[in-house]
Amino acid sequence: MAESDPDASAGRIAGLDTSVAHPARVYDYWLGGKDNFAADREAAERVLAVAPGLRFRVRANRAFLGRTTRYLAGEAGIRQFLDIGTGIPTGDNTHEVAQRAAPDARVVYVDNDPIVLLHAQALLRSTPQGATDYVQADLRDPGLILERAAGLLDFGQPMAVMLLGVLHLISDDEDPWGIAARLMDAVPAGSYLTISHPAIDIHKAQPTVQKVYNENVSTPQTLRTRDETARFFTGLELVEPGLVQVHQWRPDPDDFAPEGVVSAHGAVGRK
Ligand SMILES: C[S@@+](CC[C@H](N)C(=O)[O-])C[C@H]1O[C@@H](n2cnc3c(N)ncnc32)[C@H](O)[C@@H]1O
């Protein structure tokens, strides 16, 4: 679709604005996906030019999603997941990882980008014992997300709230800490919060990366310090090893994780 439709270059396709780069499609390009358009690829390449390790970083973020979800569905016994800022479906989506460990796991996906809705079918292929749902909603409206997620998830039972690679797309003015707290207030004790957040304080080139991204992509990003990311977990108990660079969170023995490349912090906290 992205390559062949002449409408795409004119900025019109299936209700999408393809004339400006969007975070979900830029991320898809960095991951090696095909659901992106010329404007996305140009923006993605400009950022890559100042962040040569970026393709590895996005894979490390996906690997963190996989390991944390496997931990939650396995060792922690969690059966419900609320994955906000899902992204375009790729390999090992949350329900696939969770249902490998627990076939009866239920997952609600949330994203505000119409391209994710367009590909949501791939997120809805659940095991027969489990279930998945997709909600088109904005993280800045947590009340609507909670209301719609209650169609599938039981808010009387523990669940994992997942905010991976999305909080940096909410500015300080929009109070991402308040939004995360509102979501965690709605879930019972024994629930978990998983976050990965690109960092401003790991590599010195990061302010330049942020500037180039914000000059080229529709939604600006706010990279944050480790302390700012730690604030999202206020009042929660961090699962070992705590808040670390994402590749350092319970790595698998065969993970490819050279030190000095990854530039995001991540953790899992328990309510
Ligand atoms: C960088 S991708 C991360 C995808 C996935 N969570 C991961 O970690 O691999 C960010 C996703 O968040 C979505 N997003 C950005 N702002 C959002 C908002 N305000 N509400 C809901 N989703 C949002 C984007 O559309 C995109 O799909």
PDB file of C-alpha atoms and ligand atoms in Angstrom:
ATOM      1  CA  MET A   1       0.000   0.000   0.000  1.00  0.00           C
ATOM      2  CA  ALA A   2       2.613   2.492   1.066  1.00  0.00           C
ATOM      3  CA  GLU A   3       4.734   2.147  -2.065  1.00  0.00           C
ATOM      4  CA  SER A   4       2.208   1.557  -4.807  1.00  0.00           C
ATOM      5  CA  ASP A   5      -0.750   3.861  -4.213  1.00  0.00           C
ATOM      6  CA  PRO A   6      -0.299   7.119  -6.161  1.00  0.00           C
ATOM      7  CA  ASP A   7      -2.633   8.832  -3.686  1.00  0.00           C
ATOM      8  CA  ALA A   8      -0.101   8.221  -0.951  1.00  0.00           C
ATOM      9  CA  SER A   9       2.363  10.727  -2.361  1.00  0.00           C
ATOM     10  CA  ALA A  10      -0.461  13.242  -2.705  1.00  0.00           C
ATOM     11  CA  GLY A  11      -1.151  12.899   1.018  1.00  0.00           C
ATOM     12  CA  ARG A  12      -4.476  11.057   0.733  1.00  0.00           C
ATOM     13  CA  ILE A  13      -4.959   7.429   1.590  1.00  0.00           C
ATOM     14  CA  ALA A  14      -7.562   5.705   3.734  1.00  0.00           C
ATOM     15  CA  GLY A  15      -8.062   8.779   5.901  1.00  0.00           C
ATOM     16  CA  LEU A  16      -4.340   9.096   6.624  1.00  0.00           C
ATOM     17  CA  ASP A  17      -2.333  12.265   6.183  1.00  0.00           C
ATOM     18  CA  THR A  18       0.726  10.860   4.462  1.00  0.00           C
ATOM     19  CA  SER A  19       2.219  14.267   3.686  1.00  0.00           C
ATOM     20  CA  VAL A  20       3.731  14.675   7.174  1.00  0.00           C
ATOM     21  CA  ALA A  21       5.771  12.161   9.140  1.00  0.00           C
ATOM     22  CA  HIS A  22       3.929  10.426  12.001  1.00  0.00           C
ATOM     23  CA  PRO A  23       5.617   8.787  15.018  1.00  0.00           C
ATOM     24  CA  ALA A  24       4.041   5.331  14.458  1.00  0.00           C
ATOM     25  CA  ARG A  25       5.189   5.204  10.823  1.00  0.00           C
ATOM     26  CA  VAL A  26       8.656   6.616  11.512  1.00  0.00           C
ATOM     27  CA  TYR A  27       9.115   3.970  14.224  1.00  0.00           C
ATOM     28  CA  ASP A  28       7.861   1.305  11.802  1.00  0.00           C
ATOM     29  CA  TYR A  29      10.533   2.397   9.295  1.00  0.00           C
ATOM     30  CA  TRP A  30      13.290   2.203  11.913  1.00  0.00           C
ATOM     31  CA  LEU A  31      12.090  -1.315  12.808  1.00  0.00           C
ATOM     32  CA  GLY A  32      12.326  -2.350   9.154  1.00  0.00           C
ATOM     33  CA  GLY A  33       8.530  -2.346   8.561  1.00  0.00           C
ATOM     34  CA  LYS A  34       6.691  -1.490   5.344  1.00  0.00           C
ATOM     35  CA  ASP A  35       3.796   0.593   6.697  1.00  0.00           C
ATOM     36  CA  ASN A  36       5.345   3.998   6.100  1.00  0.00           C
ATOM     37  CA  PHE A  37       5.348   6.700   3.430  1.00  0.00           C
ATOM     38  CA  ALA A  38       7.918   8.953   1.761  1.00  0.00           C
ATOM     39  CA  ALA A  39       7.558  11.740   4.358  1.00  0.00           C
ATOM     40  CA  ASP A  40       8.053   9.208   7.177  1.00  0.00           C
ATOM     41  CA  ARG A  41      11.122   7.688   5.550  1.00  0.00           C
ATOM     42  CA  GLU A  42      12.721  11.086   4.888  1.00  0.00           C
ATOM     43  CA  ALA A  43      12.166  12.179   8.496  1.00  0.00           C
ATOM     44  CA  ALA A  44      13.378   8.823   9.816  1.00  0.00           C
ATOM     45  CA  GLU A  45      16.565   9.053   7.741  1.00  0.00           C
ATOM     46  CA  ARG A  46      17.277  12.587   8.970  1.00  0.00           C
ATOM     47  CA  VAL A  47      17.081  11.396  12.567  1.00  0.00           C
ATOM     48  CA  LEU A  48      19.169   8.313  11.783  1.00  0.00           C
ATOM     49  CA  ALA A  49      21.870  10.612  10.400  1.00  0.00           C
ATOM     50  CA  VAL A  50      22.389  12.089  13.888  1.00  0.00           C
ATOM     51  CA  ALA A  51      21.646   8.843  15.783  1.00  0.00           C
ATOM     52  CA  PRO A  52      23.383   6.005  13.965  1.00  0.00           C
ATOM     53  CA  GLY A  53      22.515   3.485  16.712  1.00  0.00           C
ATOM     54  CA  LEU A  54      18.806   4.117  16.438  1.00  0.00           C
ATOM     55  CA  ARG A  55      17.821   0.956  14.566  1.00  0.00           C
ATOM     56  CA  PHE A  56      19.424  -1.060  17.334  1.00  0.00           C
ATOM     57  CA  ARG A  57      17.729   1.087  19.993  1.00  0.00           C
ATOM     58  CA  VAL A  58      14.231   0.454  18.653  1.00  0.00           C
ATOM     59  CA  ARG A  59      14.907  -3.278  18.504  1.00  0.00           C
ATOM     60  CA  ALA A  60      16.155  -3.165  22.095  1.00  0.00           C
ATOM     61  CA  ASN A  61      12.887  -1.446  23.057  1.00  0.00           C
ATOM     62  CA  ARG A  62      10.851  -4.223  21.396  1.00  0.00           C
ATOM     63  CA  ALA A  63      12.988  -6.822  23.161  1.00  0.00           C
ATOM     64  CA  PHE A  64      12.263  -5.067  26.488  1.00  0.00           C
ATOM     65  CA  LEU A  65       8.543  -5.227  25.659  1.00  0.00           C
ATOM     66  CA  GLY A  66       8.937  -8.953  25.040  1.00  0.00           C
ATOM     67  CA  ARG A  67      10.891  -9.747  28.228  1.00  0.00           C
ATOM     68  CA  THR A  68       8.729  -7.630  30.526  1.00  0.00           C
ATOM     69  CA  THR A  69       5.492  -9.036  29.085  1.00  0.00           C
ATOM     70  CA  ARG A  70       6.819 -12.588  29.364  1.00  0.00           C
ATOM     71  CA  TYR A  71       7.745 -11.902  33.005  1.00  0.00           C
ATOM     72  CA  LEU A  72       4.317 -10.442  33.784  1.00  0.00           C
ATOM     73  CA  ALA A  73       2.303 -13.219  32.125  1.00  0.00           C
ATOM     74  CA  GLY A  74       4.634 -15.884  33.527  1.00  0.00           C
ATOM     75  CA  GLU A  75       6.314 -15.300  36.878  1.00  0.00           C
ATOM     76  CA  ALA A  76       3.963 -12.491  37.977  1.00  0.00           C
ATOM     77  CA  GLY A  77       0.783 -14.333  36.952  1.00  0.00           C
ATOM     78  CA  ILE A  78      -0.848 -11.346  35.219  1.00  0.00           C
ATOM     79  CA  ARG A  79      -3.703 -12.152  32.827  1.00  0.00           C
ATOM     80  CA  GLN A  80      -4.796  -8.672  31.710  1.00  0.00           C
ATOM     81  CA  PHE A  81      -2.808  -6.090  29.754  1.00  0.00           C
ATOM     82  CA  LEU A  82      -3.620  -2.514  28.762  1.00  0.00           C
ATOM     83  CA  ASP A  83      -1.069  -1.572  26.097  1.00  0.00           C
ATOM     84  CA  ILE A  84      -1.269   2.155  25.284  1.00  0.00           C
ATOM     85  CA  GLY A  85       0.679   3.558  22.324  1.00  0.00           C
ATOM     86  CA  THR A  86       0.707   0.119  20.737  1.00  0.00           C
ATOM     87  CA  GLY A  87       2.318   1.038  17.432  1.00  0.00           C
ATOM     88  CA  ILE A  88       1.831  -0.602  14.048  1.00  0.00           C
ATOM     89  CA  PRO A  89       1.705  -4.392  14.501  1.00  0.00           C
ATOM     90  CA  THR A  90       5.117  -6.025  14.124  1.00  0.00           C
ATOM     91  CA  GLY A  91       6.749  -9.238  15.340  1.00  0.00           C
ATOM     92  CA  ASP A  92       5.883 -10.421  18.847  1.00  0.00           C
ATOM     93  CA  ASN A  93       3.002  -8.100  19.610  1.00  0.00           C
ATOM     94  CA  THR A  94       1.985  -7.966  23.273  1.00  0.00           C
ATOM     95  CA  HIS A  95      -0.811 -10.555  23.048  1.00  0.00           C
ATOM     96  CA  GLU A  96       1.428 -12.999  21.188  1.00  0.00           C
ATOM     97  CA  VAL A  97       4.086 -12.832  23.905  1.00  0.00           C
ATOM     98  CA  ALA A  98       1.569 -12.876  26.770  1.00  0.00           C
ATOM     99  CA  GLN A  99      -0.520 -15.713  25.338  1.00  0.00           C
ATOM    100  CA  ARG A 100       2.573 -17.877  24.766  1.00  0.00           C
ATOM    101  CA  ALA A 101       3.042 -17.799  28.544  1.00  0.00           C
ATOM    102  CA  ALA A 102      -0.672 -17.666  29.428  1.00  0.00           C
ATOM    103  CA  PRO A 103      -3.078 -18.585  26.598  1.00  0.00           C
ATOM    104  CA  ASP A 104      -5.993 -17.053  28.508  1.00  0.00           C
ATOM    105  CA  ALA A 105      -4.391 -13.585  28.658  1.00  0.00           C
ATOM    106  CA  ARG A 106      -6.558 -10.645  27.607  1.00  0.00           C
ATOM    107  CA  VAL A 107      -5.053  -7.577  25.966  1.00  0.00           C
ATOM    108  CA  VAL A 108      -6.555  -4.193  25.123  1.00  0.00           C
ATOM    109  CA  TYR A 109      -4.502  -2.171  22.656  1.00  0.00           C
ATOM    110  CA  VAL A 110      -4.820   1.621  22.437  1.00  0.00           C
ATOM    111  CA  ASP A 111      -3.354   4.044  19.898  1.00  0.00           C
ATOM    112  CA  ASN A 112      -4.426   7.411  18.519  1.00  0.00           C
ATOM    113  CA  ASP A 113      -2.962   7.042  15.023  1.00  0.00           C
ATOM    114  CA  PRO A 114      -5.399   5.939  12.295  1.00  0.00           C
ATOM    115  CA  ILE A 115      -2.712   3.819  10.648  1.00  0.00           C
ATOM    116  CA  VAL A 116      -2.659   1.540  13.688  1.00  0.00           C
ATOM    117  CA  LEU A 117      -6.432   1.171  13.451  1.00  0.00           C
ATOM    118  CA  LEU A 118      -6.009   0.269   9.779  1.00  0.00           C
ATOM    119  CA  HIS A 119      -3.726  -2.627  10.728  1.00  0.00           C
ATOM    120  CA  ALA A 120      -5.521  -3.576  13.946  1.00  0.00           C
ATOM    121  CA  GLN A 121      -6.772  -6.885  12.516  1.00  0.00           C
ATOM    122  CA  ALA A 122      -3.321  -8.313  13.219  1.00  0.00           C
ATOM    123  CA  LEU A 123      -3.791  -7.413  16.885  1.00  0.00           C
ATOM    124  CA  LEU A 124      -7.126  -9.145  17.130  1.00  0.00           C
ATOM    125  CA  ARG A 125      -5.983 -12.690  16.309  1.00  0.00           C
ATOM    126  CA  SER A 126      -6.200 -14.017  19.836  1.00  0.00           C
ATOM    127  CA  THR A 127      -5.971 -17.521  21.174  1.00  0.00           C
ATOM    128  CA  PRO A 128      -9.444 -19.018  21.682  1.00  0.00           C
ATOM    129  CA  GLN A 129      -8.896 -19.026  25.463  1.00  0.00           C
ATOM    130  CA  GLY A 130      -7.822 -15.377  25.591  1.00  0.00           C
ATOM    131  CA  ALA A 131      -9.108 -12.196  23.960  1.00  0.00           C
ATOM    132  CA  THR A 132      -7.876  -8.938  22.468  1.00  0.00           C
ATOM    133  CA  ASP A 133      -9.507  -5.641  21.648  1.00  0.00           C
ATOM    134  CA  TYR A 134      -8.403  -2.445  19.960  1.00  0.00           C
ATOM    135  CA  VAL A 135      -9.414   1.034  21.124  1.00  0.00           C
ATOM    136  CA  GLN A 136      -8.742   4.153  19.061  1.00  0.00           C
ATOM    137  CA  ALA A 137      -8.084   6.753  21.765  1.00  0.00           C
ATOM    138  CA  ASP A 138      -5.597   9.320  22.973  1.00  0.00           C
ATOM    139  CA  LEU A 139      -3.409   8.807  26.029  1.00  0.00           C
ATOM    140  CA  ARG A 140      -4.234  12.402  26.967  1.00  0.00           C
ATOM    141  CA  ASP A 141      -7.809  11.232  27.592  1.00  0.00           C
ATOM    142  CA  PRO A 142      -7.251   8.477  30.182  1.00  0.00           C
ATOM    143  CA  GLY A 143     -10.911   8.586  31.269  1.00  0.00           C
ATOM    144  CA  LEU A 144     -12.057   7.461  27.810  1.00  0.00           C
ATOM    145  CA  ILE A 145      -9.365   4.754  27.681  1.00  0.00           C
ATOM    146  CA  LEU A 146     -10.447   3.361  31.051  1.00  0.00           C
ATOM    147  CA  GLU A 147     -14.099   3.389  30.042  1.00  0.00           C
ATOM    148  CA  ARG A 148     -13.472   1.613  26.734  1.00  0.00           C
ATOM    149  CA  ALA A 149     -10.950  -0.883  28.167  1.00  0.00           C
ATOM    150  CA  ALA A 150     -13.572  -1.999  30.691  1.00  0.00           C
ATOM    151  CA  GLY A 151     -15.361  -3.660  27.771  1.00  0.00           C
ATOM    152  CA  LEU A 152     -12.785  -6.452  27.944  1.00  0.00           C
ATOM    153  CA  LEU A 153     -10.739  -5.982  31.114  1.00  0.00           C
ATOM    154  CA  ASP A 154     -11.965  -6.544  34.673  1.00  0.00           C
ATOM    155  CA  PHE A 155     -10.803  -3.581  36.758  1.00  0.00           C
ATOM    156  CA  GLY A 156     -11.455  -5.625  39.903  1.00  0.00           C
ATOM    157  CA  GLN A 157      -8.519  -7.890  38.968  1.00  0.00           C
ATOM    158  CA  PRO A 158      -4.818  -6.962  38.643  1.00  0.00           C
ATOM    159  CA  MET A 159      -3.548  -5.910  35.255  1.00  0.00           C
ATOM    160  CA  ALA A 160      -0.432  -4.561  33.594  1.00  0.00           C
ATOM    161  CA  VAL A 161      -0.592  -1.025  32.233  1.00  0.00           C
ATOM    162  CA  MET A 162       1.989  -0.675  29.465  1.00  0.00           C
ATOM    163  CA  LEU A 163       3.337   2.712  28.345  1.00  0.00           C
ATOM    164  CA  LEU A 164       6.256   1.801  26.118  1.00  0.00           C
ATOM    165  CA  GLY A 165       7.859   4.388  23.887  1.00  0.00           C
ATOM    166  CA  VAL A 166       4.881   6.716  24.149  1.00  0.00           C
ATOM    167  CA  LEU A 167       5.240   9.021  27.174  1.00  0.00           C
ATOM    168  CA  HIS A 168       7.938  11.052  25.404  1.00  0.00           C
ATOM    169  CA  LEU A 169       5.211  12.026  22.905  1.00  0.00           C
ATOM    170  CA  ILE A 170       3.323  13.770  25.725  1.00  0.00           C
ATOM    171  CA  SER A 171       4.802  17.167  26.647  1.00  0.00           C
ATOM    172  CA  ASP A 172       5.469  18.310  30.217  1.00  0.00           C
ATOM    173  CA  ASP A 173       2.555  20.781  29.861  1.00  0.00           C
ATOM    174  CA  GLU A 174       0.208  17.849  29.215  1.00  0.00           C
ATOM    175  CA  ASP A 175       1.313  16.280  32.522  1.00  0.00           C
ATOM    176  CA  PRO A 176       2.309  12.732  31.541  1.00  0.00           C
ATOM    177  CA  TRP A 177       2.971  11.952  35.237  1.00  0.00           C
ATOM    178  CA  GLY A 178      -0.624  12.862  36.117  1.00  0.00           C
ATOM    179  CA  ILE A 179      -1.903  10.717  33.231  1.00  0.00           C
ATOM    180  CA  ALA A 180       0.102   7.671  34.367  1.00  0.00           C
ATOM    181  CA  ALA A 181      -1.081   8.196  37.961  1.00  0.00           C
ATOM    182  CA  ARG A 182      -4.704   8.428  36.813  1.00  0.00           C
ATOM    183  CA  LEU A 183      -4.373   5.089  35.006  1.00  0.00           C
ATOM    184  CA  MET A 184      -2.706   3.413  37.986  1.00  0.00           C
ATOM    185  CA  ASP A 185      -5.351   4.814  40.367  1.00  0.00           C
ATOM    186  CA  ALA A 186      -7.961   2.865  38.369  1.00  0.00           C
ATOM    187  CA  VAL A 187      -6.312  -0.555  38.807  1.00  0.00           C
ATOM    188  CA  PRO A 188      -6.223  -2.686  41.963  1.00  0.00           C
ATOM    189  CA  ALA A 189      -3.230  -3.510  44.181  1.00  0.00           C
ATOM    190  CA  GLY A 190      -1.123  -6.235  42.597  1.00  0.00           C
ATOM    191  CA  SER A 191      -1.260  -4.456  39.214  1.00  0.00           C
ATOM    192  CA  TYR A 192       1.877  -3.425  37.344  1.00  0.00           C
ATOM    193  CA  LEU A 193       3.128  -0.469  35.323  1.00  0.00           C
ATOM    194  CA  THR A 194       5.682  -1.067  32.546  1.00  0.00           C
ATOM    195  CA  ILE A 195       7.404   1.949  31.004  1.00  0.00           C
ATOM    196  CA  SER A 196      10.185   2.458  28.508  1.00  0.00           C
ATOM    197  CA  HIS A 197      11.208   6.062  27.933  1.00  0.00           C
ATOM    198  CA  PRO A 198      13.881   7.461  25.581  1.00  0.00           C
ATOM    199  CA  ALA A 199      16.491   9.336  27.580  1.00  0.00           C
ATOM    200  CA  ILE A 200      18.059  12.771  27.288  1.00  0.00           C
ATOM    201  CA  ASP A 201      20.878  11.940  29.728  1.00  0.00           C
ATOM    202  CA  ILE A 202      22.489   8.769  28.388  1.00  0.00           C
ATOM    203  CA  HIS A 203      24.196  10.039  25.228  1.00  0.00           C
ATOM    204  CA  LYS A 204      25.356  13.579  24.673  1.00  0.00           C
ATOM    205  CA  ALA A 205      23.971  13.667  21.116  1.00  0.00           C
ATOM    206  CA  GLN A 206      20.409  13.203  22.377  1.00  0.00           C
ATOM    207  CA  PRO A 207      19.423  16.914  22.459  1.00  0.00           C
ATOM    208  CA  THR A 208      20.370  17.054  18.760  1.00  0.00           C
ATOM    209  CA  VAL A 209      18.360  13.891  18.070  1.00  0.00           C
ATOM    210  CA  GLN A 210      15.344  15.467  19.779  1.00  0.00           C
ATOM    211  CA  LYS A 211      15.744  18.694  17.796  1.00  0.00           C
ATOM    212  CA  VAL A 212      15.957  16.909  14.420  1.00  0.00           C
ATOM    213  CA  TYR A 213      12.989  14.668  15.305  1.00  0.00           C
ATOM    214  CA  ASN A 214      10.883  17.659  16.338  1.00  0.00           C
ATOM    215  CA  GLU A 215      11.749  19.551  13.155  1.00  0.00           C
ATOM    216  CA  ASN A 216      10.580  16.615  11.015  1.00  0.00           C
ATOM    217  CA  VAL A 217       7.794  14.663  12.756  1.00  0.00           C
ATOM    218  CA  SER A 218       4.196  15.747  13.456  1.00  0.00           C
ATOM    219  CA  THR A 219       4.189  15.042  17.206  1.00  0.00           C
ATOM    220  CA  PRO A 220       7.158  16.509  19.090  1.00  0.00           C
ATOM    221  CA  GLN A 221       9.071  14.359  21.534  1.00  0.00           C
ATOM    222  CA  THR A 222      10.348  15.245  25.002  1.00  0.00           C
ATOM    223  CA  LEU A 223      13.268  13.033  25.930  1.00  0.00           C
ATOM    224  CA  ARG A 224      13.607  12.793  29.709  1.00  0.00           C
ATOM    225  CA  THR A 225      16.220  12.174  32.360  1.00  0.00           C
ATOM    226  CA  ARG A 226      16.371   9.007  34.427  1.00  0.00           C
ATOM    227  CA  ASP A 227      14.986  10.962  37.425  1.00  0.00           C
ATOM    228  CA  GLU A 228      12.061  12.255  35.368  1.00  0.00           C
ATOM    229  CA  THR A 229      11.305   8.696  34.236  1.00  0.00           C
ATOM    230  CA  ALA A 230      11.606   7.443  37.830  1.00  0.00           C
ATOM    231  CA  ARG A 231       8.815   9.867  38.832  1.00  0.00           C
ATOM    232  CA  PHE A 232       6.309   7.788  36.826  1.00  0.00           C
ATOM    233  CA  PHE A 233       6.817   4.998  39.375  1.00  0.00           C
ATOM    234  CA  THR A 234       6.128   7.118  42.466  1.00  0.00           C
ATOM    235  CA  GLY A 235       4.318   4.958  45.042  1.00  0.00           C
ATOM    236  CA  LEU A 236       5.045   1.709  43.179  1.00  0.00           C
ATOM    237  CA  GLU A 237       7.523  -0.981  44.141  1.00  0.00           C
ATOM    238  CA  LEU A 238      10.093  -1.557  41.378  1.00  0.00           C
ATOM    239  CA  VAL A 239      10.648  -5.145  40.289  1.00  0.00           C
ATOM    240  CA  GLU A 240      14.359  -6.132  40.159  1.00  0.00           C
ATOM    241  CA  PRO A 241      16.592  -4.802  38.629  1.00  0.00           C
ATOM    242  CA  GLY A 242      14.713  -1.499  38.992  1.00  0.00           C
ATOM    243  CA  LEU A 243      14.946   1.382  36.545  1.00  0.00           C
ATOM    244  CA  VAL A 244      17.779   0.617  34.128  1.00  0.00           C
ATOM    245  CA  GLN A 245      18.651   1.010  30.472  1.00  0.00           C
ATOM    246  CA  VAL A 246      16.184  -1.227  28.658  1.00  0.00           C
ATOM    247  CA  HIS A 247      18.738  -3.809  27.495  1.00  0.00           C
ATOM    248  CA  GLN A 248      19.843  -4.282  31.125  1.00  0.00           C
ATOM    249  CA  TRP A 249      16.376  -5.387  32.325  1.00  0.00           C
ATOM    250  CA  ARG A 250      16.690  -9.168  32.842  1.00  0.00           C
ATOM    251  CA  PRO A 251      18.482  -9.757  29.520  1.00  0.00           C
ATOM    252  CA  ASP A 252      18.235 -13.141  27.844  1.00  0.00           C
ATOM    253  CA  PRO A 253      21.581 -14.941  27.560  1.00  0.00           C
ATOM    254  CA  ASP A 254      21.714 -14.619  23.765  1.00  0.00           C
ATOM    255  CA  ASP A 255      20.582 -10.967  23.575  1.00  0.00           C
ATOM    256  CA  PHE A 256      22.729  -8.744  21.389  1.00  0.00           C
ATOM    257  CA  ALA A 257      23.203  -5.739  23.620  1.00  0.00           C
ATOM    258  CA  PRO A 258      26.417  -3.787  23.236  1.00  0.00           C
ATOM    259  CA  GLU A 259      26.902  -1.265  25.999  1.00  0.00           C
ATOM    260  CA  GLY A 260      26.824   2.361  24.915  1.00  0.00           C
ATOM    261  CA  VAL A 261      24.197   2.092  22.166  1.00  0.00           C
ATOM    262  CA  VAL A 262      20.819   1.936  23.923  1.00  0.00           C
ATOM    263  CA  SER A 263      19.361   5.265  25.014  1.00  0.00           C
ATOM    264  CA  ALA A 264      16.150   4.513  26.889  1.00  0.00           C
ATOM    265  CA  HIS A 265      15.298   3.727  30.486  1.00  0.00           C
ATOM    266  CA  GLY A 266      12.759   1.101  31.449  1.00  0.00           C
ATOM    267  CA  ALA A 267      11.237  -0.530  34.499  1.00  0.00           C
ATOM    268  CA  VAL A 268       8.327  -2.547  35.827  1.00  0.00           C
ATOM    269  CA  GLY A 269       6.628  -1.303  38.994  1.00  0.00           C
ATOM    270  CA  ARG A 270       4.092  -3.096  41.206  1.00  0.00           C
ATOM    271  CA  LYS A 271       1.177  -1.394  42.949  1.00  0.00           C
TER     272      LYS A 271
HETATM  273  C1  LIG B   1       7.358   4.782  19.210  1.00  0.00           C
HETATM  274  S1  LIG B   1       5.809   3.958  19.003  1.00  0.00           S
HETATM  275  C2  LIG B   1       5.913   2.734  20.284  1.00  0.00           C
HETATM  276  C3  LIG B   1       5.181   1.448  19.948  1.00  0.00           C
HETATM  277  C4  LIG B   1       5.248   0.335  21.001  1.00  0.00           C
HETATM  278  N1  LIG B   1       4.638   0.748  22.257  1.00  0.00           N
HETATM  279  C5  LIG B   1       6.661  -0.092  21.265  1.00  0.00           C
HETATM  280  O1  LIG B   1       7.216   0.279  22.325  1.00  0.00           O
HETATM  281  O2  LIG B   1       7.255  -0.779  20.434  1.00  0.00           O
HETATM  282  C6  LIG B   1       4.700   5.161  19.726  1.00  0.00           C
HETATM  283  C7  LIG B   1       3.226   4.883  19.475  1.00  0.00           C
HETATM  284  O3  LIG B   1       2.462   5.716  20.339  1.00  0.00           O
HETATM  285  C8  LIG B   1       1.382   6.266  19.613  1.00  0.00           C
HETATM  286  N2  LIG B   1       0.985   7.531  20.245  1.00  0.00           N
HETATM  287  C9  LIG B   1       1.641   8.714  20.202  1.00  0.00           C
HETATM  288  N3  LIG B   1       0.976   9.652  20.904  1.00  0.00           N
HETATM  289  C10 LIG B   1      -0.131   9.023  21.394  1.00  0.00           C
HETATM  290  C11 LIG B   1      -1.226   9.469  22.193  1.00  0.00           C
HETATM  291  N4  LIG B   1      -1.291  10.735  22.613  1.00  0.00           N
HETATM  292  N5  LIG B   1      -2.202   8.584  22.496  1.00  0.00           N
HETATM  293  C12 LIG B   1      -2.138   7.300  22.055  1.00  0.00           C
HETATM  294  N6  LIG B   1      -1.110   6.822  21.304  1.00  0.00           N
HETATM  295  C13 LIG B   1      -0.125   7.677  20.983  1.00  0.00           C
HETATM  296  C14 LIG B   1       1.908   6.438  18.214  1.00  0.00           C
HETATM  297  O4  LIG B   1       0.863   6.519  17.261  1.00  0.00           O
HETATM  298  C15 LIG B   1       2.754   5.186  18.058  1.00  0.00           C
HETATM  299  O5  LIG B   1       2.023   4.139  17.542  1.00  0.00           O
END
